[in-house]
Amino acid sequence: MQTVLWQQPAPLVHHFGATRRRRGSFTSHLQRSGTAESGLSCRSRAGVSPPGACGRSDLQPEASTSGRNVWQSTQSSRHPIFTSNRTQTAAASASADASTDAASGLPEIPLPNLPVRGKGLGSLALRSIFGTILGLIGAVVITAGGWLFTGAVCLVAYQATQEFFGFVTCKGIAEGQSPPSPIVSALTTAMCLGLSIWTHITHGRATAALAVASFAVLAVHVSLTEKPTTAQLASAVFGLFYCGYLPSFWVKLRLLSAPAVHSHVVHDWPVLFGGLSHWTVGLVATFMAVACVIAADTGAYFCGRSFGRTQLTRISPKKTVEGAVGGLICSIATAVGFWQVLAWPVSLGASISLGTLVFFASLFGDLIESVMKRDAGLKDASNLIPGHGGLLDRFDSYLFTGAIVYFVIKFVMPFFGL
């Protein structure tokens, strides 16, 4: 009788141990974390902890795809865990569960596959929705022109300045240097806004204003900084040029007042919305430049996603030669479409040239901003626009485009009689 009572608890204890392991007990899991038996490891700020180092109170559970708990530090949980690490951890946990279930005879309960955030159709749909909203707002603003258009350019310049100083003050760029003082940052922002406003008031005369604004920013910077460096002065002037002077060219482009009334579509434009006098070269050229940038970005994205095999540049590893070719074709096709519908520019060759120039301006504008993000150690300039990132992430392709299109229309086309 004593033998029966002594031998019966053995399978009960084994079964109870297996049950406790399947429930993910805190004590048993911490004892096994980081061992070869479980295949799991403890995550901490320094990476993977050695066996037995998981008995810390600041560890929090993370649900894995196999039903087990993966423990990580609350400090490191603020940062995203890469998908590859999650997949490896889940695979190791799944193998441990399989061996446990086989030993205990307990059935395995399948769990649904959860989608990874930021990938798949959800991210593309979010990007498309907010891109469409921005496009509709932009169409209304471009059509209205005047102070409404200038005000929109000023908003872009303001946010671009904030994100640019975010780059400059990041550790990757500002290491070993003192950040610009709040007075210098505020003055640079005011000067960037003032360049677009001054361009609208003077109908396109902003070159001298850039020189005056640069002098003011540099003088204040030298006065308030104990030991200014050449890099600090150069970054201040570049910020003024990049975030203030380049956007002002869109104001210059929209102010071009030469009539563009060769199309039959324009002749039927209602008088309530301005009639024929509303259709100027500035309106048509602005619409065409924006449409070509959108077409180039869209064509490059889908062609690169479908056919991309050859990397274009190491600055932006996701860009491919096939995507660039697709973007170029879409940009040229859009420019030719404007020529067919609105009869501007006056020749097919001019429309192809403009479409090509807009593509290269948008491509290198994107790459220039990618260089700044890489040096700053950032993925996006900010999270202002869902699905797109920061304003510079969305409008980097437009910054140089306005200046190049304005230069071609104002100086190149008249030289060739176009």
Coordinates of C-alpha atoms in Angstrom, one line a residue:
M1 CA 0.0 0.0 0.0
Q2 CA 2.9 2.3 0.8
T3 CA 4.4 1.5 -2.6
V4 CA 1.3 2.5 -4.5
L5 CA 1.0 5.7 -2.6
W6 CA 4.7 6.5 -3.3
Q7 CA 4.7 5.7 -7.0
Q8 CA 1.4 7.3 -8.1
P9 CA 2.4 11.0 -7.8
A10 CA 5.2 10.7 -10.4
P11 CA 3.0 11.1 -13.5
L12 CA 0.9 13.7 -11.7
V13 CA 3.9 15.8 -10.9
H14 CA 5.2 15.5 -14.5
H15 CA 1.8 16.4 -15.9
F16 CA 1.5 19.4 -13.5
G17 CA 5.0 20.6 -14.6
A18 CA 4.0 20.4 -18.3
T19 CA 0.8 22.3 -17.5
R20 CA 2.7 25.0 -15.7
R21 CA 5.1 25.3 -18.6
R22 CA 2.3 25.7 -21.1
R23 CA 0.7 28.5 -19.0
G24 CA 4.0 30.4 -19.1
S25 CA 4.7 30.6 -15.4
F26 CA 6.8 33.6 -14.4
T27 CA 9.1 31.6 -12.2
S28 CA 9.7 28.6 -14.5
H29 CA 10.1 30.8 -17.6
L30 CA 12.8 33.0 -15.9
Q31 CA 14.6 29.9 -14.8
R32 CA 14.7 28.5 -18.3
S33 CA 15.2 31.7 -20.3
G34 CA 18.5 31.8 -22.2
T35 CA 19.0 28.0 -21.8
A36 CA 19.5 25.5 -24.6
E37 CA 16.4 23.6 -23.4
S38 CA 13.9 26.3 -24.3
G39 CA 15.8 28.0 -27.1
L40 CA 14.7 31.4 -25.7
S41 CA 16.8 34.3 -24.6
C42 CA 16.2 37.3 -22.4
R43 CA 16.2 40.7 -24.1
S44 CA 17.9 43.6 -22.4
R45 CA 19.3 47.0 -23.4
A46 CA 22.7 45.4 -24.1
G47 CA 21.2 42.6 -26.3
V48 CA 20.9 39.0 -25.3
S49 CA 21.6 38.2 -21.7
P50 CA 23.5 35.1 -20.5
P51 CA 21.7 32.2 -18.9
G52 CA 20.4 33.0 -15.5
A53 CA 20.6 36.8 -16.0
C54 CA 16.8 37.2 -16.4
G55 CA 15.8 37.4 -12.8
R56 CA 15.2 41.2 -13.0
S57 CA 12.1 43.1 -12.0
D58 CA 12.2 45.5 -15.0
L59 CA 11.4 42.7 -17.5
Q60 CA 8.0 42.8 -19.2
P61 CA 6.4 40.0 -21.2
E62 CA 5.9 40.2 -25.0
A63 CA 3.4 37.8 -26.6
S64 CA 5.0 35.6 -29.2
T65 CA 3.3 33.9 -32.1
S66 CA 3.6 30.5 -30.3
G67 CA 1.7 31.4 -27.2
R68 CA 4.8 31.8 -24.9
N69 CA 6.0 35.0 -23.3
V70 CA 9.3 36.6 -24.5
W71 CA 10.7 38.9 -21.7
Q72 CA 12.3 42.2 -22.6
S73 CA 13.4 45.2 -20.6
T74 CA 10.9 48.0 -20.2
Q75 CA 13.6 50.4 -21.3
S76 CA 14.2 48.6 -24.5
S77 CA 10.5 48.0 -25.1
R78 CA 10.1 51.6 -26.1
H79 CA 12.0 50.9 -29.3
P80 CA 10.6 48.6 -32.1
I81 CA 11.9 45.0 -32.3
F82 CA 12.9 44.1 -35.8
T83 CA 10.8 41.5 -37.6
S84 CA 13.8 39.1 -38.1
N85 CA 14.5 38.9 -34.3
R86 CA 10.8 38.3 -33.6
T87 CA 10.7 35.6 -36.2
Q88 CA 13.8 33.8 -34.8
T89 CA 12.4 34.1 -31.2
A90 CA 9.0 32.8 -32.3
A91 CA 10.6 29.9 -34.2
A92 CA 12.7 28.9 -31.2
S93 CA 9.7 29.1 -28.9
A94 CA 7.6 27.1 -31.3
S95 CA 10.2 24.2 -31.3
A96 CA 10.3 24.3 -27.5
D97 CA 6.5 24.1 -27.3
A98 CA 6.5 21.2 -29.8
S99 CA 8.9 19.2 -27.7
T100 CA 6.9 19.9 -24.5
D101 CA 3.6 18.9 -26.1
A102 CA 5.1 15.7 -27.5
A103 CA 6.3 14.8 -24.0
S104 CA 3.1 15.6 -22.2
G105 CA 0.6 14.5 -24.8
L106 CA -1.3 17.8 -24.5
P107 CA -2.9 19.1 -27.7
E108 CA -1.4 22.2 -29.4
I109 CA -3.7 25.2 -29.7
P110 CA -3.1 27.1 -33.0
L111 CA -2.9 30.9 -32.9
P112 CA -3.9 33.2 -35.7
N113 CA -1.1 34.9 -37.8
L114 CA -1.1 38.6 -36.8
P115 CA 0.0 41.1 -39.5
V116 CA 3.1 43.1 -39.0
R117 CA 2.4 46.8 -38.6
G118 CA 3.6 49.1 -41.4
K119 CA 3.7 46.5 -44.1
G120 CA 1.2 45.2 -46.7
L121 CA -1.9 46.8 -48.1
G122 CA -2.6 48.8 -44.9
S123 CA 0.5 51.0 -45.2
L124 CA -0.1 51.6 -48.9
A125 CA -3.8 52.4 -48.3
L126 CA -2.8 54.9 -45.6
R127 CA -0.2 56.5 -47.8
S128 CA -2.7 56.7 -50.7
I129 CA -5.5 58.2 -48.6
F130 CA -3.4 61.0 -47.2
G131 CA -1.6 61.5 -50.5
T132 CA -5.0 62.1 -52.2
I133 CA -6.1 64.5 -49.5
L134 CA -2.9 66.5 -49.9
G135 CA -3.3 66.4 -53.7
L136 CA -6.9 67.8 -53.5
I137 CA -5.9 70.6 -51.1
G138 CA -2.9 71.4 -53.4
A139 CA -5.1 71.6 -56.5
V140 CA -7.4 74.1 -54.8
V141 CA -4.5 76.2 -53.5
I142 CA -2.8 76.2 -56.9
T143 CA -5.9 77.2 -58.7
A144 CA -6.7 80.0 -56.3
G145 CA -3.1 81.4 -56.4
G146 CA -2.5 84.8 -54.8
W147 CA -1.9 85.1 -51.1
L148 CA -3.5 81.7 -50.5
F149 CA -0.8 80.0 -52.5
T150 CA 1.9 82.1 -50.9
G151 CA 0.5 81.3 -47.4
A152 CA 0.7 77.6 -48.2
V153 CA 4.3 77.9 -49.4
C154 CA 5.1 79.7 -46.1
L155 CA 3.5 76.8 -44.1
V156 CA 5.8 74.4 -46.0
A157 CA 8.8 76.6 -45.4
Y158 CA 8.0 76.8 -41.6
Q159 CA 7.7 73.1 -41.1
A160 CA 10.7 72.4 -43.3
T161 CA 12.8 74.7 -41.1
Q162 CA 11.7 72.9 -38.0
E163 CA 12.5 69.5 -39.4
F164 CA 15.8 70.8 -40.8
F165 CA 16.9 72.0 -37.3
G166 CA 15.8 68.6 -36.1
F167 CA 18.5 67.1 -38.5
V168 CA 21.1 69.6 -37.4
T169 CA 20.6 69.0 -33.7
C170 CA 20.7 65.2 -34.0
K171 CA 23.7 63.4 -32.5
G172 CA 24.9 62.1 -35.9
I173 CA 25.4 65.7 -37.2
A174 CA 25.9 67.8 -34.1
E175 CA 28.3 65.6 -32.3
G176 CA 31.1 67.7 -30.9
Q177 CA 29.3 71.0 -31.7
S178 CA 26.9 73.2 -29.8
P179 CA 23.4 73.4 -31.3
P180 CA 22.2 76.7 -32.6
S181 CA 20.6 79.0 -30.0
P182 CA 16.8 79.4 -30.0
I183 CA 17.3 83.0 -31.2
V184 CA 19.2 81.8 -34.3
S185 CA 16.6 79.1 -35.0
A186 CA 13.7 81.6 -34.7
L187 CA 15.5 84.2 -36.9
T188 CA 16.2 81.6 -39.6
T189 CA 12.6 80.5 -39.6
A190 CA 11.4 84.1 -39.8
M191 CA 13.8 84.7 -42.7
C192 CA 12.6 81.6 -44.6
L193 CA 9.0 82.8 -44.3
G194 CA 10.0 86.3 -45.2
L195 CA 11.6 85.2 -48.5
S196 CA 8.4 83.8 -49.9
I197 CA 6.4 86.9 -48.7
W198 CA 8.9 89.3 -50.1
T199 CA 8.8 87.4 -53.4
H200 CA 5.0 87.7 -53.6
I201 CA 5.2 91.5 -52.8
T202 CA 7.9 92.3 -55.3
H203 CA 6.7 89.9 -58.0
G204 CA 9.7 87.6 -58.0
R205 CA 12.6 89.7 -56.8
A206 CA 14.2 87.8 -53.9
T207 CA 17.9 87.4 -54.8
A208 CA 19.0 90.5 -52.8
A209 CA 16.7 89.5 -50.0
L210 CA 18.5 86.1 -49.7
A211 CA 21.8 88.0 -49.3
V212 CA 20.4 90.2 -46.6
A213 CA 18.8 87.3 -44.8
S214 CA 22.0 85.3 -44.8
F215 CA 24.0 88.3 -43.4
A216 CA 21.4 88.7 -40.6
V217 CA 21.5 85.0 -39.6
L218 CA 25.3 84.7 -39.7
A219 CA 25.8 88.0 -37.7
V220 CA 23.4 86.8 -35.0
H221 CA 25.0 83.3 -35.0
V222 CA 28.5 84.8 -34.5
S223 CA 27.3 87.1 -31.8
L224 CA 25.6 84.5 -29.7
T225 CA 27.9 81.6 -30.2
E226 CA 31.1 81.5 -28.0
K227 CA 33.2 79.5 -30.5
P228 CA 31.4 79.3 -33.9
T229 CA 32.7 76.9 -36.5
T230 CA 32.6 76.9 -40.2
A231 CA 30.3 73.9 -40.2
Q232 CA 27.8 75.8 -38.0
L233 CA 27.9 78.9 -40.3
A234 CA 27.5 76.7 -43.4
S235 CA 24.6 74.8 -42.0
A236 CA 22.8 78.0 -41.1
V237 CA 23.2 79.4 -44.6
F238 CA 22.2 76.1 -46.2
G239 CA 19.1 75.9 -44.0
L240 CA 18.1 79.4 -45.2
F241 CA 18.7 78.4 -48.8
Y242 CA 17.1 74.9 -48.6
C243 CA 14.0 75.8 -46.5
G244 CA 13.4 79.4 -47.6
Y245 CA 14.9 80.4 -50.9
L246 CA 14.0 77.2 -52.8
P247 CA 10.3 77.2 -51.8
S248 CA 10.1 80.9 -52.9
F249 CA 10.6 79.8 -56.5
W250 CA 7.2 78.2 -56.5
V251 CA 5.8 81.6 -55.7
K252 CA 7.8 83.0 -58.6
L253 CA 6.5 80.3 -60.9
R254 CA 2.9 80.8 -60.0
L255 CA 3.2 84.6 -60.5
L256 CA 4.1 84.2 -64.2
S257 CA 1.3 86.1 -65.9
A258 CA 1.8 85.3 -69.6
P259 CA -1.5 84.0 -71.0
A260 CA -1.8 80.3 -71.9
V261 CA -5.1 80.2 -73.9
H262 CA -4.2 78.0 -76.9
S263 CA -6.3 75.1 -75.7
H264 CA -10.0 74.6 -76.5
V265 CA -10.5 73.4 -72.9
V266 CA -9.4 76.8 -71.6
H267 CA -11.9 78.7 -73.9
D268 CA -14.8 77.0 -72.1
W269 CA -13.5 78.0 -68.6
P270 CA -16.4 79.7 -66.8
V271 CA -16.2 83.4 -66.1
L272 CA -17.2 82.8 -62.5
F273 CA -13.8 81.2 -61.9
G274 CA -11.8 83.9 -63.7
G275 CA -12.4 83.2 -67.4
L276 CA -9.6 83.2 -69.8
S277 CA -7.5 85.6 -67.8
H278 CA -7.1 83.1 -65.1
W279 CA -5.2 80.7 -67.3
T280 CA -1.7 81.9 -67.2
V281 CA 1.6 80.2 -67.9
G282 CA 2.2 80.3 -64.1
L283 CA -1.0 78.3 -63.4
V284 CA -0.4 75.7 -66.1
A285 CA 3.3 75.3 -65.4
T286 CA 2.7 74.9 -61.7
F287 CA 0.1 72.3 -62.3
M288 CA 2.3 70.5 -64.8
A289 CA 5.4 70.5 -62.5
V290 CA 3.4 69.1 -59.5
A291 CA 1.7 66.5 -61.7
C292 CA 5.0 65.3 -63.1
V293 CA 6.5 65.0 -59.6
I294 CA 3.6 62.9 -58.5
A295 CA 3.7 60.8 -61.6
A296 CA 7.5 60.3 -61.2
D297 CA 7.2 59.2 -57.6
T298 CA 4.2 56.9 -58.3
G299 CA 5.8 55.3 -61.4
A300 CA 9.1 54.8 -59.6
Y301 CA 7.4 53.2 -56.6
F302 CA 5.3 50.7 -58.5
C303 CA 7.9 49.9 -61.2
G304 CA 10.6 49.4 -58.6
R305 CA 8.3 47.2 -56.5
S306 CA 7.3 45.0 -59.5
F307 CA 10.5 44.9 -61.6
G308 CA 13.2 46.4 -59.4
R309 CA 16.4 44.3 -59.3
T310 CA 19.4 46.7 -59.7
Q311 CA 20.2 49.1 -56.9
L312 CA 20.4 52.7 -58.1
T313 CA 22.5 54.2 -55.3
R314 CA 23.7 53.3 -51.9
I315 CA 22.4 56.6 -50.5
S316 CA 18.9 55.1 -50.7
P317 CA 19.2 51.3 -51.0
K318 CA 15.5 50.8 -51.8
K319 CA 15.7 52.8 -55.1
T320 CA 16.3 50.8 -58.2
V321 CA 17.3 51.5 -61.8
E322 CA 14.1 49.9 -63.0
G323 CA 12.1 52.1 -60.7
A324 CA 13.9 55.2 -61.9
V325 CA 13.2 54.3 -65.5
G326 CA 9.5 53.9 -64.7
G327 CA 9.4 57.2 -63.0
L328 CA 11.1 58.9 -65.9
I329 CA 8.6 57.5 -68.4
C330 CA 5.6 58.5 -66.2
S331 CA 7.0 62.0 -65.8
I332 CA 7.5 62.5 -69.6
A333 CA 4.1 61.0 -70.3
T334 CA 2.4 63.4 -67.9
A335 CA 4.2 66.4 -69.5
V336 CA 3.2 65.2 -73.0
G337 CA -0.4 64.8 -71.8
F338 CA -0.4 68.5 -70.6
W339 CA 0.9 69.5 -74.0
Q340 CA -1.9 67.6 -75.7
V341 CA -4.7 68.9 -73.5
L342 CA -3.7 72.4 -72.7
A343 CA -1.4 73.1 -75.7
W344 CA 1.5 74.2 -73.4
P345 CA 4.4 74.1 -73.9
V346 CA 4.2 75.0 -77.5
S347 CA 6.0 71.9 -78.8
L348 CA 6.4 68.2 -78.1
G349 CA 10.1 68.5 -77.6
A350 CA 9.7 71.2 -75.0
S351 CA 7.2 69.0 -73.1
I352 CA 9.5 66.0 -73.2
S353 CA 12.4 68.2 -71.9
L354 CA 10.4 69.6 -69.1
G355 CA 9.2 66.1 -68.1
T356 CA 12.8 64.9 -68.0
L357 CA 14.1 67.8 -66.0
V358 CA 11.3 67.5 -63.5
F359 CA 12.1 63.8 -63.0
F360 CA 15.8 64.4 -62.3
A361 CA 15.0 67.4 -60.0
S362 CA 12.6 65.3 -58.0
L363 CA 15.0 62.3 -57.8
F364 CA 18.0 64.3 -56.7
G365 CA 15.9 66.3 -54.3
D366 CA 14.9 63.1 -52.6
L367 CA 18.5 61.8 -52.5
I368 CA 19.7 65.1 -51.0
E369 CA 17.2 64.8 -48.1
S370 CA 18.2 61.1 -47.7
V371 CA 21.8 62.2 -47.2
M372 CA 20.7 64.5 -44.3
K373 CA 18.5 61.8 -42.8
R374 CA 21.3 59.2 -43.0
D375 CA 23.8 61.6 -41.3
A376 CA 21.3 62.4 -38.6
G377 CA 20.5 58.8 -38.0
L378 CA 16.8 59.2 -38.7
K379 CA 14.4 57.2 -40.8
D380 CA 11.9 60.0 -41.3
A381 CA 12.1 63.8 -40.8
S382 CA 9.1 63.6 -38.5
N383 CA 5.7 61.8 -38.2
L384 CA 3.6 64.7 -39.3
I385 CA 1.9 63.0 -42.3
P386 CA 0.6 59.5 -41.6
G387 CA 2.0 57.0 -44.2
H388 CA 4.6 59.6 -45.5
G389 CA 6.6 60.7 -42.5
G390 CA 7.6 64.3 -42.2
L391 CA 6.9 67.2 -44.5
L392 CA 10.4 67.1 -46.0
D393 CA 9.8 63.4 -46.7
R394 CA 6.8 64.4 -48.8
F395 CA 8.0 67.6 -50.3
D396 CA 11.7 67.0 -50.8
S397 CA 11.1 66.2 -54.5
Y398 CA 9.5 69.6 -55.0
L399 CA 12.1 71.9 -53.5
F400 CA 14.5 72.0 -56.5
T401 CA 11.8 71.4 -59.1
G402 CA 10.2 74.8 -58.8
A403 CA 13.5 76.6 -59.3
I404 CA 14.5 74.5 -62.3
V405 CA 11.1 74.8 -64.1
Y406 CA 11.1 78.6 -63.4
F407 CA 14.6 78.9 -64.9
V408 CA 13.7 76.9 -68.0
I409 CA 10.5 78.9 -68.7
K410 CA 11.9 82.3 -67.9
F411 CA 15.3 82.0 -69.6
V412 CA 15.8 78.8 -71.6
M413 CA 12.5 78.8 -73.6
P414 CA 12.7 82.4 -74.7
F415 CA 16.3 81.9 -75.8
F416 CA 15.2 79.1 -78.2
G417 CA 12.0 80.9 -79.2
L418 CA 9.7 78.5 -77.4

